PDB file of C-alpha atoms in Angstrom:
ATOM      1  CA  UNK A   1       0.000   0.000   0.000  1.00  0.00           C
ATOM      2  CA  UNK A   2       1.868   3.774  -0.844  1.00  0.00           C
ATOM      3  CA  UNK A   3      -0.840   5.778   0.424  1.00  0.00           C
ATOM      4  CA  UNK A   4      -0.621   7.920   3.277  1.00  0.00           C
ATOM      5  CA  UNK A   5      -0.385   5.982   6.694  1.00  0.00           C
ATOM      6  CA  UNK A   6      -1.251   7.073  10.504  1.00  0.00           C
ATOM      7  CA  UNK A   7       0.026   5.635  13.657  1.00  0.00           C
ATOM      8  CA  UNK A   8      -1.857   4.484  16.209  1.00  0.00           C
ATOM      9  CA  UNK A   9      -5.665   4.608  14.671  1.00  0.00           C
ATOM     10  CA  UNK A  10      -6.784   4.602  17.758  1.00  0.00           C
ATOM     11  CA  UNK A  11      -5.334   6.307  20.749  1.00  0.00           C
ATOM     12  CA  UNK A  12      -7.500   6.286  23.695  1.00  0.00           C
ATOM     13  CA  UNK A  13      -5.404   8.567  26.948  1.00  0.00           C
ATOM     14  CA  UNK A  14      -6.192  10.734  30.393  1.00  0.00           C
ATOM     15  CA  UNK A  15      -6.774  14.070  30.717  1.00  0.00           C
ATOM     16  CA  UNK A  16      -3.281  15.436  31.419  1.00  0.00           C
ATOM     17  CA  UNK A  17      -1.124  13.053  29.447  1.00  0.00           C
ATOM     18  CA  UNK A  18       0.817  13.609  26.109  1.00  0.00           C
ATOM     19  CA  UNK A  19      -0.100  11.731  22.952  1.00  0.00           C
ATOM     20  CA  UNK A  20       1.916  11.791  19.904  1.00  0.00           C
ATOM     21  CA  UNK A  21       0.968  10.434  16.450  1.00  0.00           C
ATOM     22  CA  UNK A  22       3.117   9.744  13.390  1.00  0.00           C
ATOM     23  CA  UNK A  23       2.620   9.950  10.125  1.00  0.00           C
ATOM     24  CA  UNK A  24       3.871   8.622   7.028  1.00  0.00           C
ATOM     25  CA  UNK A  25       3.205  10.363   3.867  1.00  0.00           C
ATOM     26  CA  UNK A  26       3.180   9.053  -0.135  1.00  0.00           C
ATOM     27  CA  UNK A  27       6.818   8.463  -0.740  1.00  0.00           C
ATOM     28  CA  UNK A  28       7.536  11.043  -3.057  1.00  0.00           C
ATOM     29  CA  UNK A  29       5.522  13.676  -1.743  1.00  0.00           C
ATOM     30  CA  UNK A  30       7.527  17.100  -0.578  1.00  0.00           C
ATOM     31  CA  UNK A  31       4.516  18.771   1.440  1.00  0.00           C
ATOM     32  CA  UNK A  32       2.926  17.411   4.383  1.00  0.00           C
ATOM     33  CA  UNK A  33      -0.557  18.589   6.128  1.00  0.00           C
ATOM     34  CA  UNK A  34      -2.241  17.813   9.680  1.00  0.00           C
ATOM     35  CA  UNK A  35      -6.017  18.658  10.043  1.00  0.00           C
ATOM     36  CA  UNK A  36      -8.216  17.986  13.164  1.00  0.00           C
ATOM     37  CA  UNK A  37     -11.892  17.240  12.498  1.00  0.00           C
ATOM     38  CA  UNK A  38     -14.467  16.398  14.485  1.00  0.00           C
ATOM     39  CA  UNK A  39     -17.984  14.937  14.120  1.00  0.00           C
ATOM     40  CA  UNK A  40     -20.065  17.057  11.440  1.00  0.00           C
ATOM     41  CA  UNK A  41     -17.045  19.398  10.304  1.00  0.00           C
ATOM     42  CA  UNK A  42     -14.876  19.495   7.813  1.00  0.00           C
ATOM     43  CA  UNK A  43     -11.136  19.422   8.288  1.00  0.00           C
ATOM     44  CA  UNK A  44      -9.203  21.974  10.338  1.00  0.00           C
ATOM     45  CA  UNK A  45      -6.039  23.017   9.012  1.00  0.00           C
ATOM     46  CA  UNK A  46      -3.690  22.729  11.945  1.00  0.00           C
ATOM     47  CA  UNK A  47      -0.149  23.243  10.410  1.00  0.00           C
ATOM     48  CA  UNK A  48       1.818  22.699   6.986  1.00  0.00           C
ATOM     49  CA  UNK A  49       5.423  21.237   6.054  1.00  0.00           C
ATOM     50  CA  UNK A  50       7.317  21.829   2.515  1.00  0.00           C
ATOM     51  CA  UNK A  51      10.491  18.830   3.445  1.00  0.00           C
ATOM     52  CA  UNK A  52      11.184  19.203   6.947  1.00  0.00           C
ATOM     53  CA  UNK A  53      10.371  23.097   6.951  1.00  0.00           C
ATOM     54  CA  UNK A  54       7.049  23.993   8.919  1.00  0.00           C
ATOM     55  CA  UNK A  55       6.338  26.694   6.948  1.00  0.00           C
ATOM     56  CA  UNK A  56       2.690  27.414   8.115  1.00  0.00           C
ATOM     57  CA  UNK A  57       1.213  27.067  11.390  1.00  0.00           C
ATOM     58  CA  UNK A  58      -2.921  27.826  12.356  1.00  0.00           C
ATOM     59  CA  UNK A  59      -3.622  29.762  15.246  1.00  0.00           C
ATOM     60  CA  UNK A  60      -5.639  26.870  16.798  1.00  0.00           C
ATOM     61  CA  UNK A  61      -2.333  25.185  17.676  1.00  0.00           C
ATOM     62  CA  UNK A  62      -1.663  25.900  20.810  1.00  0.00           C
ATOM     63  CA  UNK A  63       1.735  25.690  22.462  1.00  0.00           C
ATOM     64  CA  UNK A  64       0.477  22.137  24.135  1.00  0.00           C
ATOM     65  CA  UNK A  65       0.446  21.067  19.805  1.00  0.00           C
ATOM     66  CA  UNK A  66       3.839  20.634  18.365  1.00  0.00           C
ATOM     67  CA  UNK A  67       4.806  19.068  14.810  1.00  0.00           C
ATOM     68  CA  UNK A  68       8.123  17.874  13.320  1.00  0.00           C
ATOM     69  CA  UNK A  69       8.916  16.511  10.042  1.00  0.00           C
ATOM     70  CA  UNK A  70      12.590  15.850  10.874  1.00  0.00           C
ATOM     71  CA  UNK A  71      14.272  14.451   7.787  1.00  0.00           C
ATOM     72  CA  UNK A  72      11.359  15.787   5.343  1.00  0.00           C
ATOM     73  CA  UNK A  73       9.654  12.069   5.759  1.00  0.00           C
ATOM     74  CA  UNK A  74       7.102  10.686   8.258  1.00  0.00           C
ATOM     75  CA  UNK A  75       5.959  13.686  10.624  1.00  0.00           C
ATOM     76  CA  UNK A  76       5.254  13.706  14.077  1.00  0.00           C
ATOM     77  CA  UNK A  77       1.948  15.219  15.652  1.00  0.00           C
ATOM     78  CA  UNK A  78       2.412  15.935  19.687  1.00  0.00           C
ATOM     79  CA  UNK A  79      -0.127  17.235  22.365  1.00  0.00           C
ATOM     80  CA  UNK A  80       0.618  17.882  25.547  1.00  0.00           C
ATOM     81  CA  UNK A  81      -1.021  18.187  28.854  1.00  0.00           C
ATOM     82  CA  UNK A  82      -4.233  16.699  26.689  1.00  0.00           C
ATOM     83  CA  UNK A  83      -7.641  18.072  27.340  1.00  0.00           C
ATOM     84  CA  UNK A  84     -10.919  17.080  26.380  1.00  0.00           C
ATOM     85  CA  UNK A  85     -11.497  19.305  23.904  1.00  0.00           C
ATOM     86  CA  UNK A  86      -8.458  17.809  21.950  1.00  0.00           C
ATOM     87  CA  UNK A  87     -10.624  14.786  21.381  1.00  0.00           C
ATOM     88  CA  UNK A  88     -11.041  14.388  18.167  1.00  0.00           C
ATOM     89  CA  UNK A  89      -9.657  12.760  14.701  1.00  0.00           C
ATOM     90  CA  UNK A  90      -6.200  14.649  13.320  1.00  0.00           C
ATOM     91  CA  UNK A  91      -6.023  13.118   9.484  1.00  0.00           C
ATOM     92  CA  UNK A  92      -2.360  13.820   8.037  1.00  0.00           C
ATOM     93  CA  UNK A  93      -2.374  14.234   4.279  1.00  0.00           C
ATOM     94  CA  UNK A  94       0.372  15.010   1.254  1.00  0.00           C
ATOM     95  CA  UNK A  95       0.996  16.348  -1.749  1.00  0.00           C
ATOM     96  CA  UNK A  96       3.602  17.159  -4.117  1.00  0.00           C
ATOM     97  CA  UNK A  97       4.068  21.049  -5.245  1.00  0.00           C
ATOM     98  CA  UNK A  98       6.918  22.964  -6.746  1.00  0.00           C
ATOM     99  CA  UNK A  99       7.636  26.273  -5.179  1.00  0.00           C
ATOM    100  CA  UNK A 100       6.612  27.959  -2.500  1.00  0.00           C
ATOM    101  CA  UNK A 101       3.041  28.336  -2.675  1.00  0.00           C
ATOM    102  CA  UNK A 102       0.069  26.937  -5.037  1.00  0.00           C
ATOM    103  CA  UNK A 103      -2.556  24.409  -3.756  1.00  0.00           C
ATOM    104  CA  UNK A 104      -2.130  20.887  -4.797  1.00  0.00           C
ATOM    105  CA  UNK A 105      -4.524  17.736  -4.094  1.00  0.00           C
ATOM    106  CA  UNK A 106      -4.163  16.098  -1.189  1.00  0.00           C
ATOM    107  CA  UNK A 107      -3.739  12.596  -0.192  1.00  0.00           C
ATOM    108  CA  UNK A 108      -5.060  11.493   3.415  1.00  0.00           C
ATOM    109  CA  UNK A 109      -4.580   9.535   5.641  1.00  0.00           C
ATOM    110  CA  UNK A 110      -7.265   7.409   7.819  1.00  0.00           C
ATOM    111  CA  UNK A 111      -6.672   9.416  10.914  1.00  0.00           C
ATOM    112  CA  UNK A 112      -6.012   9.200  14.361  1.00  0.00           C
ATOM    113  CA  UNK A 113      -8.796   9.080  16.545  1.00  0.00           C
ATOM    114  CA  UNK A 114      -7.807  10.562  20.084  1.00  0.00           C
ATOM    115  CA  UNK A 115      -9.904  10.118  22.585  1.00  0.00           C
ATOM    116  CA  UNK A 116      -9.071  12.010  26.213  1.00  0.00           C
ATOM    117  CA  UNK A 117     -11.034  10.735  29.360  1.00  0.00           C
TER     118      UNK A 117
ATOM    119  CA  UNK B   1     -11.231  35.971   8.253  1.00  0.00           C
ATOM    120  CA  UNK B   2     -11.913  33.229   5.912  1.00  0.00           C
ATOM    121  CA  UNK B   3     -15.334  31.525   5.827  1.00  0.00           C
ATOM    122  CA  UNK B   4     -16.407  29.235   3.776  1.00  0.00           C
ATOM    123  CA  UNK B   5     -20.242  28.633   4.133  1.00  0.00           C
ATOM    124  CA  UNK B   6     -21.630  25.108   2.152  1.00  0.00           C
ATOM    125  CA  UNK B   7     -25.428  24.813   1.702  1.00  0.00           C
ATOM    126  CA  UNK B   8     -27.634  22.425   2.358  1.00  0.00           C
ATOM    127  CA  UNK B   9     -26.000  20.665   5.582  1.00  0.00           C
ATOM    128  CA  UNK B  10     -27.860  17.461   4.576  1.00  0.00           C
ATOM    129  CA  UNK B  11     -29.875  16.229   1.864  1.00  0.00           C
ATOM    130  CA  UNK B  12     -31.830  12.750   1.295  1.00  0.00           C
ATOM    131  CA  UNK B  13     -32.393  12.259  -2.159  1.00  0.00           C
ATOM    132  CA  UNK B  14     -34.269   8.823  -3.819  1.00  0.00           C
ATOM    133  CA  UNK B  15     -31.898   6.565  -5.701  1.00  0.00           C
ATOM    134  CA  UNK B  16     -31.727   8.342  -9.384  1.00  0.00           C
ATOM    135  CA  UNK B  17     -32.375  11.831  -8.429  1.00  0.00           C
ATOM    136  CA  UNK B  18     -30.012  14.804  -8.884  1.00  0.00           C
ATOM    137  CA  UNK B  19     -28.192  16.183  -6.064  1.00  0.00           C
ATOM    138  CA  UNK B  20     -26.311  20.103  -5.304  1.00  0.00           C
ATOM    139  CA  UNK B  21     -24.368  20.974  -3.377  1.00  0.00           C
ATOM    140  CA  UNK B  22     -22.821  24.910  -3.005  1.00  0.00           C
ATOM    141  CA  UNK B  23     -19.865  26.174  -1.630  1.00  0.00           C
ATOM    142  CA  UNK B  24     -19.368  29.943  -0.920  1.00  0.00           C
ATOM    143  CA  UNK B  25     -16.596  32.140  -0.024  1.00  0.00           C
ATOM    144  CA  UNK B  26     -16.753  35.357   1.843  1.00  0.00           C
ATOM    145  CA  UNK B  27     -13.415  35.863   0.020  1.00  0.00           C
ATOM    146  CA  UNK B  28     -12.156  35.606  -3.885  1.00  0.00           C
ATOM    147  CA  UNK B  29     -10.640  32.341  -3.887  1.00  0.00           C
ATOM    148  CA  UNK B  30      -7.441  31.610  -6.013  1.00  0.00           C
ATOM    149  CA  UNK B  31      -8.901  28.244  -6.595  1.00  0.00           C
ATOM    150  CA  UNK B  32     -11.457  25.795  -4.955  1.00  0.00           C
ATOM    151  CA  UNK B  33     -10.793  21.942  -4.142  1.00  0.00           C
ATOM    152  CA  UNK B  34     -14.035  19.394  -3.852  1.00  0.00           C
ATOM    153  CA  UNK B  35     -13.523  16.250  -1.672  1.00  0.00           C
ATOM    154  CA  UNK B  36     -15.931  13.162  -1.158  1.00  0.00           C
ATOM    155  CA  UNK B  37     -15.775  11.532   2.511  1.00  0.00           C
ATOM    156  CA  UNK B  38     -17.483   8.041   2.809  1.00  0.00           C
ATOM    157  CA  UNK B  39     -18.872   7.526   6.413  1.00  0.00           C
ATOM    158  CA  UNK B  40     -15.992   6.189   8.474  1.00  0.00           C
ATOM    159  CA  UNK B  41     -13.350   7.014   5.945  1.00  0.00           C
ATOM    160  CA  UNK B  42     -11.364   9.835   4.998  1.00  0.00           C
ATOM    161  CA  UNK B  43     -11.810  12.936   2.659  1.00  0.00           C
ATOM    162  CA  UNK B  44     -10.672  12.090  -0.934  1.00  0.00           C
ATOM    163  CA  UNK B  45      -9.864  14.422  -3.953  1.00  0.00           C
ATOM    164  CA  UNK B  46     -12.125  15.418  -6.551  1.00  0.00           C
ATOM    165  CA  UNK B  47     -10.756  18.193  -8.558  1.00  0.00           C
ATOM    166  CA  UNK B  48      -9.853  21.665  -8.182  1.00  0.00           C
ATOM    167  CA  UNK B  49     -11.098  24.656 -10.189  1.00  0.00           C
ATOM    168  CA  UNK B  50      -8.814  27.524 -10.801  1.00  0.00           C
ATOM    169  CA  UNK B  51     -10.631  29.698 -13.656  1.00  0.00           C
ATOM    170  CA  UNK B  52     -13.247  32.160 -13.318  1.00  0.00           C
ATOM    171  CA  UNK B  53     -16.363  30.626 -14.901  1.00  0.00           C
ATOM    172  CA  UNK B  54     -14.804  27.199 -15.134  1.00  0.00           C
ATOM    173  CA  UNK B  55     -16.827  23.954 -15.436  1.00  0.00           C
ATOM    174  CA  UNK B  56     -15.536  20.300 -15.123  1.00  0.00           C
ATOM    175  CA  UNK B  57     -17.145  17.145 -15.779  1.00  0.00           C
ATOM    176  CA  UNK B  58     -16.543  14.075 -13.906  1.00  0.00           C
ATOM    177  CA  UNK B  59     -18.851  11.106 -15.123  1.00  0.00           C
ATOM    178  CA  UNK B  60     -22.254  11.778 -13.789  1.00  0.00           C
ATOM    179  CA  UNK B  61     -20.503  14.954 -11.775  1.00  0.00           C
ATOM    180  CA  UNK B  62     -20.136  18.392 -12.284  1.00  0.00           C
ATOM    181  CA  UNK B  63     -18.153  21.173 -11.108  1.00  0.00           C
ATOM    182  CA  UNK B  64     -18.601  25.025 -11.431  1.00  0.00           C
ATOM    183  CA  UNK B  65     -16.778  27.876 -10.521  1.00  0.00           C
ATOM    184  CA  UNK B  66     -18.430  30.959 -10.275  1.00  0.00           C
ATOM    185  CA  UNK B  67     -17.425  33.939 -12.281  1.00  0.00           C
ATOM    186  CA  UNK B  68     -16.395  36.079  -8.978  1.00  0.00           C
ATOM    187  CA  UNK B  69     -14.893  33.227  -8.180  1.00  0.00           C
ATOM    188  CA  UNK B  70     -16.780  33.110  -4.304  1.00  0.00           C
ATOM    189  CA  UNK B  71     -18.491  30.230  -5.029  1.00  0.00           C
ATOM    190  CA  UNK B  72     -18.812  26.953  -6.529  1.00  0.00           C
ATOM    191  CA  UNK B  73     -21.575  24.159  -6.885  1.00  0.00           C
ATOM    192  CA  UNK B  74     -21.178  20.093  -7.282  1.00  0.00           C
ATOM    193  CA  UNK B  75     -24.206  18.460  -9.446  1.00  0.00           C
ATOM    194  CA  UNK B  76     -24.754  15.004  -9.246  1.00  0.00           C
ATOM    195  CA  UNK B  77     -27.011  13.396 -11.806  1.00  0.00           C
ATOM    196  CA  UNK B  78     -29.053  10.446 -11.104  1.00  0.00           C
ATOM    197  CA  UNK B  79     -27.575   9.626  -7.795  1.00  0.00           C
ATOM    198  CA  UNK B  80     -26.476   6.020  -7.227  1.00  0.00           C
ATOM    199  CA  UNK B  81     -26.146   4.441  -3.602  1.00  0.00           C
ATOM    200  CA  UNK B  82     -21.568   4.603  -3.927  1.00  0.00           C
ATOM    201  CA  UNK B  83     -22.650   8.670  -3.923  1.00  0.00           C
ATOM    202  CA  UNK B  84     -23.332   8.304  -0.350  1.00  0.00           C
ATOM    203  CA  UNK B  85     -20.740  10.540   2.031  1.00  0.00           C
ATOM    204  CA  UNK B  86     -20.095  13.998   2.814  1.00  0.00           C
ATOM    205  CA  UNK B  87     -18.825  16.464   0.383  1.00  0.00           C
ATOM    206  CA  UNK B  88     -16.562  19.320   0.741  1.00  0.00           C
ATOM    207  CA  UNK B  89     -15.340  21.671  -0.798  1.00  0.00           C
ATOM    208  CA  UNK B  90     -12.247  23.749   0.502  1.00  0.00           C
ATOM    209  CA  UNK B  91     -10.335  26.825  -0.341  1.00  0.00           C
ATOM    210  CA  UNK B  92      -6.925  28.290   0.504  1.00  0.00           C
ATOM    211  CA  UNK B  93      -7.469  31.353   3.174  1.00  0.00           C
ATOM    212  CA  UNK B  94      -4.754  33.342   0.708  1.00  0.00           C
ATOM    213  CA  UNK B  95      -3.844  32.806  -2.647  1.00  0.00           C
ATOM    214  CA  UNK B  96      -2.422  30.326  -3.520  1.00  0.00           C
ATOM    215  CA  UNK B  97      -1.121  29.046  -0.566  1.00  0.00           C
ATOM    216  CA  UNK B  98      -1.910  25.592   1.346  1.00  0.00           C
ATOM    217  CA  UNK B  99      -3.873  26.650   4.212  1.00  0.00           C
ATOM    218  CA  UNK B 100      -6.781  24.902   3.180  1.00  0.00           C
ATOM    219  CA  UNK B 101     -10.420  26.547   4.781  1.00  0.00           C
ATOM    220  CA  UNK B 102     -12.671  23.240   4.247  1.00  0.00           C
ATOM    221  CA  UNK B 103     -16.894  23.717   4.607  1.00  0.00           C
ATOM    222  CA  UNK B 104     -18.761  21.982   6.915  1.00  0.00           C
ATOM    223  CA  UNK B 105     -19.755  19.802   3.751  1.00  0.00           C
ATOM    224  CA  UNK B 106     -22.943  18.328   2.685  1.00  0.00           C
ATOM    225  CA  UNK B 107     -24.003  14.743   3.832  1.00  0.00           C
ATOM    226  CA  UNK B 108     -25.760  12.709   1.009  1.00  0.00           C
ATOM    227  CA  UNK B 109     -27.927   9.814   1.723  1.00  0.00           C
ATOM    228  CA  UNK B 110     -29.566   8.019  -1.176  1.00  0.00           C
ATOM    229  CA  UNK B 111     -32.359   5.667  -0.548  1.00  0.00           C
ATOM    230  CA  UNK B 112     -32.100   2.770  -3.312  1.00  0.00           C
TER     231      UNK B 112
END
């Protein structure tokens, strides 16, 4: 399977904890996305990498949200100090785009579901 | 900032019936993206519109892009059950960039 893939599916953790998910876009894919979306909404754009460059970043993540994309590969979604209102499913997708800017179609993944208790 | 507004939230439609769906902007989009979500999957691509006026055909689908280029519209002819799922459609909050806004979407059920 090349398509995008997301570690755990299922993540199920206590008010208070940290929780981080990976994931692992199409091979030859440059740009990287992580949306949060919960039931009845579309995606939330949460933050955007171009390689391993974080190049955009939405407001709704908070300094307890923090992303890598080390080598310009798999990515790494972390929340800390979870709350309840972080429950939720945070989809990682990819594309490939030359340049800067300009919108290309994106390839998600199944998602993480986070549950906090 | 930003909104993108998609009407109707839901619509039931009998097997073979045409469906719409429409997506506006309270800002001139640089281009629009459509994406189909099947219940308990994720969103997947559709096409994206970049031209003022354009109009794309997908099978039994349709795109448009308006001419101010604030809204857009997905028409589904004679709906078949695999149409079931939400549909979205998504812009970038600036131009050309890859902050995507997605609507709420529409949820299509189809009753065979």
């Amino acid at each position: 399977d090349t398509g995008v893939s997301q570690n755990p599916r299922h993540k199920i953790t206590k008010r208070g904890q940290n929780v981080t998910f990976r994931c692992d876009p199409i091979s030859e894919h440059n740009r990287l996305y992580w949306y949060r979306q919960t039931l009845g909404q579309g995606p939330e754009f949460l933050t955007y990498f171009q390689n391993e460059a974080q190049l955009e970043k939405s407001r709704l993540l908070s300094d307890r949200f923090s992303a890598e994309r080390p080598k310009g590969s798999f990515s790494t979604l972390e929340i800390q100090r979870t709350e309840q209102g972080d429950s939720a499913m945070y989809l990682c997708a990819s594309s490939y785009g030359t340049g800067a800017g300009g919108s290309y179609e994106q390839y998600f993944g199944p998602g993480t579901r986070l549950t906090v208790t | 900032g930003q909104q993108v507004m998609q009407i109707p939230q839901y619509q039931h439609v009998q097997e073979g019936e045409d469906f719409t769906t429409y997506c506006n902007s309270s800002t001139t989009l640089s281009n629009i993206q459509w994406y189909k979500q099947r219940p308990g999957g994720h969103p997947v691509f559709l096409i994206q519109l970049v031209k003022s006026g354009e109009v794309k055909k997908q099978k039994r689908l349709t795109f448009q892009f308006g001419e101010a280029k604030k809204n857009s519209s997905l028409h589904i002819t004679a709906t078949q059950t695999t149409d079931v799922g939400t549909y979205f459609c998504a812009g970038p909050r600036r131009p050309n960039n890859n902050d995507m806004r997605f609507g709420a979407g529409t949820r299509l059920t189809v009753k065979p």
